[in-house]
Amino acid sequence: MKLAEGLALRAEAARRIEQLRARVVGSARYQEGEVPAEDAASLLTETGETLDELETLIRRINRTNAMTVIDGGVTLTDALARRDVLRLRHAVITSAADAAAGRDQRGAVRQLRSELRMLSALPVGELRAQADALAREIREVDVRIQRANWEVDLVD
């Protein structure tokens, strides 16, 4: 099985666990004299089995990510960490540029001659250029990660 398939199975297991959790909660109590919609105990058993499968998948994915070396001698784990930090950095820079440009204010801002003017404390153009460069780097790292996901076999 390829790593990408394992990732898809992990996502499906997480969705299934959330659905089962909601069903357990919905069936955990019922009114006297009525029959519960579902058997909460069997749902809990099924949830436990699915959680065990999820744990196995996560372990295999983590081992694969740690062992897989992609372009430039970087492990897949390192590339994932890099992508996550780049996304956070991009969000901060974009938010800062939006705030400096006045985009964080609600509605139109009227300004009379007698009012104090709002000034930007940050260079909006430079921040936008940084955000664009970060977005490009995120895409490049993501392409390398996605390529590895479809080329690498999931380890046992």
CSV table of C-alpha atoms in Angstrom, one decimal, residues 88-104 122 127-128 131:
chain,number,residue,atom,x,y,z
A,88,LEU,CA,1.7,29.6,9.9
A,89,ARG,CA,4.3,32.2,8.8
A,90,HIS,CA,2.2,32.9,5.7
A,91,ALA,CA,-0.9,33.4,7.9
A,92,VAL,CA,0.9,35.8,10.2
A,93,ILE,CA,2.4,37.9,7.4
A,94,THR,CA,-0.9,38.0,5.6
A,95,SER,CA,-2.8,39.1,8.7
A,96,ALA,CA,-0.2,41.7,9.4
A,97,ALA,CA,-0.5,43.1,5.9
A,98,ASP,CA,-4.3,43.1,6.1
A,99,ALA,CA,-4.2,44.9,9.4
A,100,ALA,CA,-1.7,47.5,8.2
A,101,ALA,CA,-3.8,48.1,5.1
A,102,GLY,CA,-6.9,48.6,7.2
A,103,ARG,CA,-8.7,45.5,6.0
A,104,ASP,CA,-9.4,44.3,9.5
A,122,LEU,CA,4.2,48.1,8.6
A,127,LEU,CA,4.6,42.1,3.5
A,128,ARG,CA,2.5,41.1,0.5
A,131,ALA,CA,3.5,36.4,1.6
